[in-house]
Amino acid sequence: MATGVRGLRLTTRDGEVTGVRVNIADGERVVPAGAIVLATGGFDYAPDLVRDFLRGPLSRGVGAPSNTGDGLRMAMRVGAQLGNMREAWWSPVLTTPGIRSDGGRRGLLISRERALPGSIMVNRYGRRFANEAANYNAFGGAFHHLDESKLDYPNIPAYLIFDHSTVERYGVFGNPPGGEVPDWVIRAATLDELADRLDLPADALRATVDRFNTHARAGMDPDFTRGVSAYDRFPGGRMGDPDSPHATLGPVTTAPFYGARVESSALGTKGGPRTDRDGRVLDVDGDPIRGLYAAGNVMASPSGMVYGGAGGTLVIAGVWGMYAGRAAVQDQGRRAG
């Protein structure tokens, strides 16, 4: 077994995958194998593939920097049929200082903070543009709204805005209620000052907050129906009444006010070689490529464009990894017999 090596291309004989060429410390060599299971992750760190395939901008990744599409390229070279290539596990991410141990930039998937009472999300024009409490995959997709007249994505970047009542009642970014707000978060005594520090139009931000506050006090959001679903109410509802829309809807009124820039990101991509239910990679005619299997984010995800729930990426990797491994053993046995 070897670790820390990079797969370069698959080797084949008579249409069957027979091994993989890898790059190791002293050069390249071919590792022969009766079956290859691709489990290399997605292509979120491959700028050319991101540009060519994804349905909208990906400002930054938060997955492993090794997700450079190696498995996808290997599968393409042997004629794999591709699917779901425009989709990713879209995520609104707030970049924080520092570098992770794997070399990636630090960041926070802000699922909780944007759903708490006293918080909203606005685009760079100071306007709300989505239900802030929606699941991260659905909310992340809202970044891809295109202004056709300007050929511009107005919701990138976006800004998380919240007030001190959110800090006092719920705590933010891993801190307890009433805890410190990290010093990388922008803060101001007034909304106008906050808008100036975030380079947002103050009049538009004030109008957005005023409209939101009026409806939030009444427990409603006619613009984006925030608070209607149980999912919306869960983050704040854990510390209050989960059946009340006020578990997520609360006015932004209490100084100081806080803001942070949020990018269009993804936990990983969802597109790659199509497989059958057992993880066998299919060619462009829909027939299995003998000896080749795939599992996880490298494959065309069965989830399509949607998010099924917590652990969605892991269950696809785990289930298809199990089935692919089983199919590889069974197929080898049939060929040997």
CSV table of C-alpha atoms in Angstrom, one decimal:
chain,number,residue,atom,x,y,z
A,1,MET,CA,0.0,0.0,0.0
A,2,ALA,CA,1.2,3.5,-0.8
A,3,THR,CA,0.0,6.9,0.5
A,4,GLY,CA,0.8,10.4,-0.6
A,5,VAL,CA,0.9,9.4,-4.3
A,6,ARG,CA,-1.1,11.0,-7.1
A,7,GLY,CA,-3.1,8.9,-9.6
A,8,LEU,CA,-2.4,10.1,-13.2
A,9,ARG,CA,-4.2,7.8,-15.6
A,10,LEU,CA,-5.8,4.4,-15.8
A,11,THR,CA,-4.2,1.6,-17.8
A,12,THR,CA,-6.4,-0.6,-20.0
A,13,ARG,CA,-6.3,-3.8,-22.1
A,14,ASP,CA,-9.0,-4.7,-24.6
A,15,GLY,CA,-11.4,-2.2,-23.0
A,16,GLU,CA,-10.8,-3.4,-19.4
A,17,VAL,CA,-9.2,-1.3,-16.7
A,18,THR,CA,-6.1,-3.1,-15.5
A,19,GLY,CA,-4.3,-0.7,-13.2
A,20,VAL,CA,-3.4,2.9,-12.6
A,21,ARG,CA,-0.3,5.0,-13.3
A,22,VAL,CA,0.8,7.0,-10.3
A,23,ASN,CA,3.3,9.6,-9.5
A,24,ILE,CA,5.6,8.7,-6.6
A,25,ALA,CA,8.7,10.2,-5.1
A,26,ASP,CA,11.2,8.6,-7.6
A,27,GLY,CA,9.0,9.0,-10.7
A,28,GLU,CA,6.0,7.3,-12.2
A,29,ARG,CA,5.0,3.7,-12.1
A,30,VAL,CA,2.1,1.5,-13.0
A,31,VAL,CA,0.2,-0.3,-10.2
A,32,PRO,CA,-1.6,-3.3,-11.7
A,33,ALA,CA,-5.0,-4.2,-10.2
A,34,GLY,CA,-7.9,-6.4,-11.0
A,35,ALA,CA,-10.3,-3.6,-10.1
A,36,ILE,CA,-10.0,0.2,-9.5
A,37,VAL,CA,-12.4,2.1,-7.2
A,38,LEU,CA,-12.2,5.8,-7.8
A,39,ALA,CA,-12.8,7.7,-4.5
A,40,THR,CA,-10.7,10.8,-5.2
A,41,GLY,CA,-13.3,13.4,-4.2
A,42,GLY,CA,-14.6,16.1,-6.6
A,43,PHE,CA,-13.0,18.9,-8.7
A,44,ASP,CA,-13.7,22.0,-6.6
A,45,TYR,CA,-10.0,22.9,-6.6
A,46,ALA,CA,-9.6,22.5,-10.4
A,47,PRO,CA,-10.2,26.0,-11.8
A,48,ASP,CA,-10.6,24.8,-15.4
A,49,LEU,CA,-13.2,22.1,-14.5
A,50,VAL,CA,-15.1,24.6,-12.2
A,51,ARG,CA,-15.2,27.1,-15.1
A,52,ASP,CA,-16.3,24.6,-17.7
A,53,PHE,CA,-18.9,22.5,-15.7
A,54,LEU,CA,-20.4,24.2,-12.7
A,55,ARG,CA,-23.6,26.2,-13.1
A,56,GLY,CA,-22.3,29.3,-11.4
A,57,PRO,CA,-19.4,30.9,-9.7
A,58,LEU,CA,-17.4,29.1,-6.9
A,59,SER,CA,-15.5,31.8,-5.1
A,60,ARG,CA,-13.6,29.4,-2.9
A,61,GLY,CA,-13.6,25.7,-1.8
A,62,VAL,CA,-13.7,24.4,1.7
A,63,GLY,CA,-13.0,20.8,1.0
A,64,ALA,CA,-9.6,19.1,0.8
A,65,PRO,CA,-7.3,21.0,-1.6
A,66,SER,CA,-6.5,17.6,-3.2
A,67,ASN,CA,-9.9,17.7,-4.8
A,68,THR,CA,-8.4,18.6,-8.1
A,69,GLY,CA,-10.5,16.3,-10.4
A,70,ASP,CA,-7.9,13.6,-10.8
A,71,GLY,CA,-10.4,10.8,-10.7
A,72,LEU,CA,-12.7,12.6,-13.1
A,73,ARG,CA,-9.9,13.1,-15.7
A,74,MET,CA,-8.9,9.5,-15.4
A,75,ALA,CA,-12.5,8.3,-16.0
A,76,MET,CA,-13.0,10.7,-18.9
A,77,ARG,CA,-9.9,9.3,-20.7
A,78,VAL,CA,-11.3,5.8,-20.7
A,79,GLY,CA,-14.7,6.9,-22.1
A,80,ALA,CA,-16.9,7.3,-19.0
A,81,GLN,CA,-20.3,8.8,-19.3
A,82,LEU,CA,-20.6,11.9,-17.1
A,83,GLY,CA,-23.6,13.2,-15.1
A,84,ASN,CA,-24.7,15.9,-12.7
A,85,MET,CA,-21.6,18.0,-13.7
A,86,ARG,CA,-23.2,21.4,-13.0
A,87,GLU,CA,-23.9,20.7,-9.4
A,88,ALA,CA,-22.0,20.9,-6.1
A,89,TRP,CA,-22.8,20.8,-2.4
A,90,TRP,CA,-23.2,24.6,-2.5
A,91,SER,CA,-22.4,26.4,0.8
A,92,PRO,CA,-22.3,30.0,2.0
A,93,VAL,CA,-18.9,30.3,3.7
A,94,LEU,CA,-17.4,32.9,5.8
A,95,THR,CA,-13.6,33.0,5.5
A,96,THR,CA,-11.7,33.2,8.8
A,97,PRO,CA,-8.0,34.0,9.5
A,98,GLY,CA,-5.4,31.2,9.2
A,99,ILE,CA,-4.6,28.1,7.2
A,100,ARG,CA,-5.8,24.6,8.0
A,101,SER,CA,-3.4,21.7,8.5
A,102,ASP,CA,-4.2,20.4,5.0
A,103,GLY,CA,-3.2,23.8,3.4
A,104,GLY,CA,-6.7,25.1,2.8
A,105,ARG,CA,-8.0,28.4,4.0
A,106,ARG,CA,-10.0,28.4,7.1
A,107,GLY,CA,-13.8,29.0,6.8
A,108,LEU,CA,-17.1,28.6,8.5
A,109,LEU,CA,-20.2,27.1,7.0
A,110,ILE,CA,-22.6,29.6,8.5
A,111,SER,CA,-25.8,27.5,8.7
A,112,ARG,CA,-26.7,28.5,12.3
A,113,GLU,CA,-25.9,32.3,12.5
A,114,ARG,CA,-27.9,33.3,9.5
A,115,ALA,CA,-31.0,31.5,10.8
A,116,LEU,CA,-31.0,33.1,14.2
A,117,PRO,CA,-33.4,35.9,15.2
A,118,GLY,CA,-31.8,39.3,14.8
A,119,SER,CA,-29.8,38.3,11.7
A,120,ILE,CA,-30.2,38.7,7.9
A,121,MET,CA,-28.2,38.2,4.7
A,122,VAL,CA,-27.9,40.9,2.1
A,123,ASN,CA,-26.2,41.2,-1.3
A,124,ARG,CA,-23.7,43.9,-2.2
A,125,TYR,CA,-26.6,46.2,-3.0
A,126,GLY,CA,-27.9,45.9,0.6
A,127,ARG,CA,-30.9,43.8,-0.3
A,128,ARG,CA,-32.0,40.4,1.0
A,129,PHE,CA,-32.1,37.8,-1.7
A,130,ALA,CA,-33.1,34.4,-0.1
A,131,ASN,CA,-34.5,32.7,2.9
A,132,GLU,CA,-31.6,32.9,5.3
A,133,ALA,CA,-32.7,29.8,7.2
A,134,ALA,CA,-32.8,27.5,4.2
A,135,ASN,CA,-30.4,24.5,4.1
A,136,TYR,CA,-26.9,25.4,3.0
A,137,ASN,CA,-27.2,23.7,-0.4
A,138,ALA,CA,-30.4,25.6,-1.3
A,139,PHE,CA,-29.1,28.9,0.0
A,140,GLY,CA,-25.8,28.4,-1.7
A,141,GLY,CA,-27.6,28.1,-5.0
A,142,ALA,CA,-29.1,31.6,-4.5
A,143,PHE,CA,-25.6,33.0,-5.2
A,144,HIS,CA,-26.0,32.0,-8.9
A,145,HIS,CA,-28.8,34.4,-9.8
A,146,LEU,CA,-27.6,36.2,-12.9
A,147,ASP,CA,-28.5,39.8,-13.7
A,148,GLU,CA,-28.9,39.3,-17.4
A,149,SER,CA,-28.8,43.1,-18.2
A,150,LYS,CA,-25.4,43.5,-16.4
A,151,LEU,CA,-24.0,40.0,-16.9
A,152,ASP,CA,-23.3,40.1,-13.2
A,153,TYR,CA,-24.0,37.9,-10.2
A,154,PRO,CA,-25.4,40.5,-7.7
A,155,ASN,CA,-25.5,38.2,-4.7
A,156,ILE,CA,-21.7,37.5,-4.7
A,157,PRO,CA,-20.3,38.4,-2.3
A,158,ALA,CA,-23.0,38.5,0.3
A,159,TYR,CA,-23.0,39.8,3.9
A,160,LEU,CA,-24.2,38.4,7.2
A,161,ILE,CA,-25.7,41.2,9.3
A,162,PHE,CA,-26.8,40.6,12.9
A,163,ASP,CA,-27.3,42.7,16.0
A,164,HIS,CA,-26.2,42.4,19.7
A,165,SER,CA,-29.5,40.7,20.7
A,166,THR,CA,-28.4,37.7,18.7
A,167,VAL,CA,-25.0,37.6,20.5
A,168,GLU,CA,-26.7,37.9,23.9
A,169,ARG,CA,-29.4,35.4,23.4
A,170,TYR,CA,-27.7,32.7,21.3
A,171,GLY,CA,-24.0,33.3,20.9
A,172,VAL,CA,-22.2,33.2,17.6
A,173,PHE,CA,-19.4,31.3,15.9
A,174,GLY,CA,-19.1,28.7,18.5
A,175,ASN,CA,-19.2,31.0,21.5
A,176,PRO,CA,-22.0,30.8,24.2
A,177,PRO,CA,-24.8,33.3,24.7
A,178,GLY,CA,-23.3,36.6,25.7
A,179,GLY,CA,-19.8,35.4,24.6
A,180,GLU,CA,-17.2,37.4,22.7
A,181,VAL,CA,-17.7,38.1,19.0
A,182,PRO,CA,-14.4,37.3,17.1
A,183,ASP,CA,-12.3,40.3,16.3
A,184,TRP,CA,-12.4,39.6,12.6
A,185,VAL,CA,-16.2,40.4,12.5
A,186,ILE,CA,-16.9,44.0,11.5
A,187,ARG,CA,-18.9,46.0,14.1
A,188,ALA,CA,-20.4,49.4,14.3
A,189,ALA,CA,-22.6,51.6,16.6
A,190,THR,CA,-25.2,52.2,13.8
A,191,LEU,CA,-26.4,50.5,10.6
A,192,ASP,CA,-25.1,53.4,8.5
A,193,GLU,CA,-21.7,53.1,10.0
A,194,LEU,CA,-21.8,49.3,9.4
A,195,ALA,CA,-22.8,49.9,5.8
A,196,ASP,CA,-19.9,52.2,5.3
A,197,ARG,CA,-17.4,49.7,6.8
A,198,LEU,CA,-18.7,46.9,4.6
A,199,ASP,CA,-18.9,49.2,1.5
A,200,LEU,CA,-22.7,48.7,1.2
A,201,PRO,CA,-25.2,51.4,0.2
A,202,ALA,CA,-26.5,52.7,3.6
A,203,ASP,CA,-29.9,53.8,2.3
A,204,ALA,CA,-30.6,50.4,0.8
A,205,LEU,CA,-29.4,48.5,3.9
A,206,ARG,CA,-31.6,50.7,6.2
A,207,ALA,CA,-34.6,50.2,4.0
A,208,THR,CA,-34.0,46.4,3.9
A,209,VAL,CA,-33.7,46.2,7.7
A,210,ASP,CA,-36.7,48.4,8.3
A,211,ARG,CA,-38.9,46.2,6.0
A,212,PHE,CA,-37.6,43.0,7.6
A,213,ASN,CA,-38.1,44.3,11.1
A,214,THR,CA,-41.7,45.2,10.5
A,215,HIS,CA,-42.6,41.8,9.3
A,216,ALA,CA,-40.3,39.9,11.8
A,217,ARG,CA,-42.2,41.5,14.7
A,218,ALA,CA,-45.4,40.1,13.2
A,219,GLY,CA,-43.8,36.7,12.8
A,220,MET,CA,-43.8,36.6,9.0
A,221,ASP,CA,-41.6,37.0,6.0
A,222,PRO,CA,-43.7,37.7,2.8
A,223,ASP,CA,-40.5,38.0,0.7
A,224,PHE,CA,-38.9,34.6,1.3
A,225,THR,CA,-41.2,32.7,3.7
A,226,ARG,CA,-38.5,32.3,6.3
A,227,GLY,CA,-39.9,30.7,9.4
A,228,VAL,CA,-42.6,28.6,7.7
A,229,SER,CA,-40.8,25.3,7.8
A,230,ALA,CA,-39.6,23.4,10.9
A,231,TYR,CA,-36.1,23.3,9.4
A,232,ASP,CA,-36.0,27.2,9.4
A,233,ARG,CA,-36.9,27.3,13.1
A,234,PHE,CA,-34.5,24.6,14.3
A,235,PRO,CA,-31.4,26.7,15.1
A,236,GLY,CA,-33.2,29.2,17.3
A,237,GLY,CA,-36.0,26.8,18.3
A,238,ARG,CA,-33.5,24.6,20.3
A,239,MET,CA,-33.4,27.5,22.8
A,240,GLY,CA,-37.0,28.6,22.6
A,241,ASP,CA,-40.3,27.6,21.1
A,242,PRO,CA,-39.6,25.5,18.0
A,243,ASP,CA,-43.2,26.0,16.7
A,244,SER,CA,-43.0,29.8,16.7
A,245,PRO,CA,-41.8,31.7,13.6
A,246,HIS,CA,-40.0,33.9,16.1
A,247,ALA,CA,-37.5,31.0,16.6
A,248,THR,CA,-35.9,32.4,13.4
A,249,LEU,CA,-37.6,35.8,12.9
A,250,GLY,CA,-36.5,38.7,15.1
A,251,PRO,CA,-35.8,42.4,14.3
A,252,VAL,CA,-32.3,43.7,13.8
A,253,THR,CA,-32.4,46.7,16.2
A,254,THR,CA,-29.9,46.4,19.0
A,255,ALA,CA,-26.5,48.1,18.8
A,256,PRO,CA,-23.8,47.3,18.2
A,257,PHE,CA,-24.4,45.8,14.8
A,258,TYR,CA,-22.1,43.2,13.2
A,259,GLY,CA,-21.3,42.2,9.7
A,260,ALA,CA,-19.1,39.7,7.8
A,261,ARG,CA,-18.5,38.9,4.1
A,262,VAL,CA,-19.8,35.6,2.9
A,263,GLU,CA,-18.6,33.8,-0.3
A,264,SER,CA,-20.1,31.3,-2.7
A,265,SER,CA,-18.5,28.0,-1.8
A,266,ALA,CA,-19.1,24.3,-1.8
A,267,LEU,CA,-18.3,21.3,0.4
A,268,GLY,CA,-17.4,19.5,-2.8
A,269,THR,CA,-18.7,18.9,-6.3
A,270,LYS,CA,-21.4,16.4,-7.3
A,271,GLY,CA,-20.6,15.5,-10.8
A,272,GLY,CA,-18.5,12.8,-12.4
A,273,PRO,CA,-18.7,9.4,-14.1
A,274,ARG,CA,-22.1,7.8,-14.0
A,275,THR,CA,-22.4,4.5,-12.3
A,276,ASP,CA,-25.0,1.7,-11.9
A,277,ARG,CA,-26.5,1.1,-8.5
A,278,ASP,CA,-23.5,-1.0,-7.5
A,279,GLY,CA,-20.9,1.6,-8.4
A,280,ARG,CA,-19.8,0.2,-11.8
A,281,VAL,CA,-18.7,3.1,-14.0
A,282,LEU,CA,-20.6,3.3,-17.2
A,283,ASP,CA,-19.3,4.2,-20.6
A,284,VAL,CA,-21.0,6.6,-23.1
A,285,ASP,CA,-23.3,3.9,-24.3
A,286,GLY,CA,-24.4,3.0,-20.8
A,287,ASP,CA,-22.4,-0.2,-20.5
A,288,PRO,CA,-20.1,-0.9,-17.5
A,289,ILE,CA,-16.4,-0.3,-18.1
A,290,ARG,CA,-14.9,-3.5,-16.8
A,291,GLY,CA,-12.7,-3.1,-13.8
A,292,LEU,CA,-13.7,0.4,-13.0
A,293,TYR,CA,-15.9,1.6,-10.1
A,294,ALA,CA,-16.6,4.9,-8.2
A,295,ALA,CA,-17.9,6.1,-4.9
A,296,GLY,CA,-18.4,9.5,-3.2
A,297,ASN,CA,-18.0,13.0,-4.7
A,298,VAL,CA,-16.0,11.7,-7.7
A,299,MET,CA,-19.1,10.0,-9.1
A,300,ALA,CA,-22.3,11.5,-10.6
A,301,SER,CA,-24.2,12.0,-7.3
A,302,PRO,CA,-27.6,10.3,-6.9
A,303,SER,CA,-28.7,13.3,-4.9
A,304,GLY,CA,-28.9,15.5,-8.1
A,305,MET,CA,-29.2,19.1,-7.2
A,306,VAL,CA,-30.8,18.7,-3.8
A,307,TYR,CA,-29.6,18.2,-0.2
A,308,GLY,CA,-31.1,15.3,1.7
A,309,GLY,CA,-29.9,16.1,5.2
A,310,ALA,CA,-26.9,16.1,7.5
A,311,GLY,CA,-24.2,13.7,6.4
A,312,GLY,CA,-25.4,13.6,2.8
A,313,THR,CA,-21.9,13.5,1.3
A,314,LEU,CA,-20.7,10.8,3.8
A,315,VAL,CA,-23.6,8.5,3.2
A,316,ILE,CA,-23.1,8.5,-0.6
A,317,ALA,CA,-19.4,7.8,-0.1
A,318,GLY,CA,-20.1,5.1,2.5
A,319,VAL,CA,-22.9,3.3,0.7
A,320,TRP,CA,-21.4,3.4,-2.8
A,321,GLY,CA,-18.0,2.5,-1.4
A,322,MET,CA,-19.5,-0.6,0.2
A,323,TYR,CA,-21.4,-1.6,-3.0
A,324,ALA,CA,-18.5,-0.8,-5.3
A,325,GLY,CA,-16.1,-2.9,-3.2
A,326,ARG,CA,-18.6,-5.8,-3.2
A,327,ALA,CA,-19.3,-5.5,-7.0
A,328,ALA,CA,-15.5,-5.5,-7.7
A,329,VAL,CA,-15.0,-8.7,-5.7
A,330,GLN,CA,-18.0,-10.4,-7.3
A,331,ASP,CA,-17.0,-9.3,-10.9
A,332,GLN,CA,-13.5,-10.6,-10.3
A,333,GLY,CA,-14.9,-13.9,-9.2
A,334,ARG,CA,-17.1,-14.2,-12.2
A,335,ARG,CA,-14.2,-13.4,-14.6
A,336,ALA,CA,-11.9,-15.9,-12.8
A,337,GLY,CA,-14.6,-18.6,-12.9
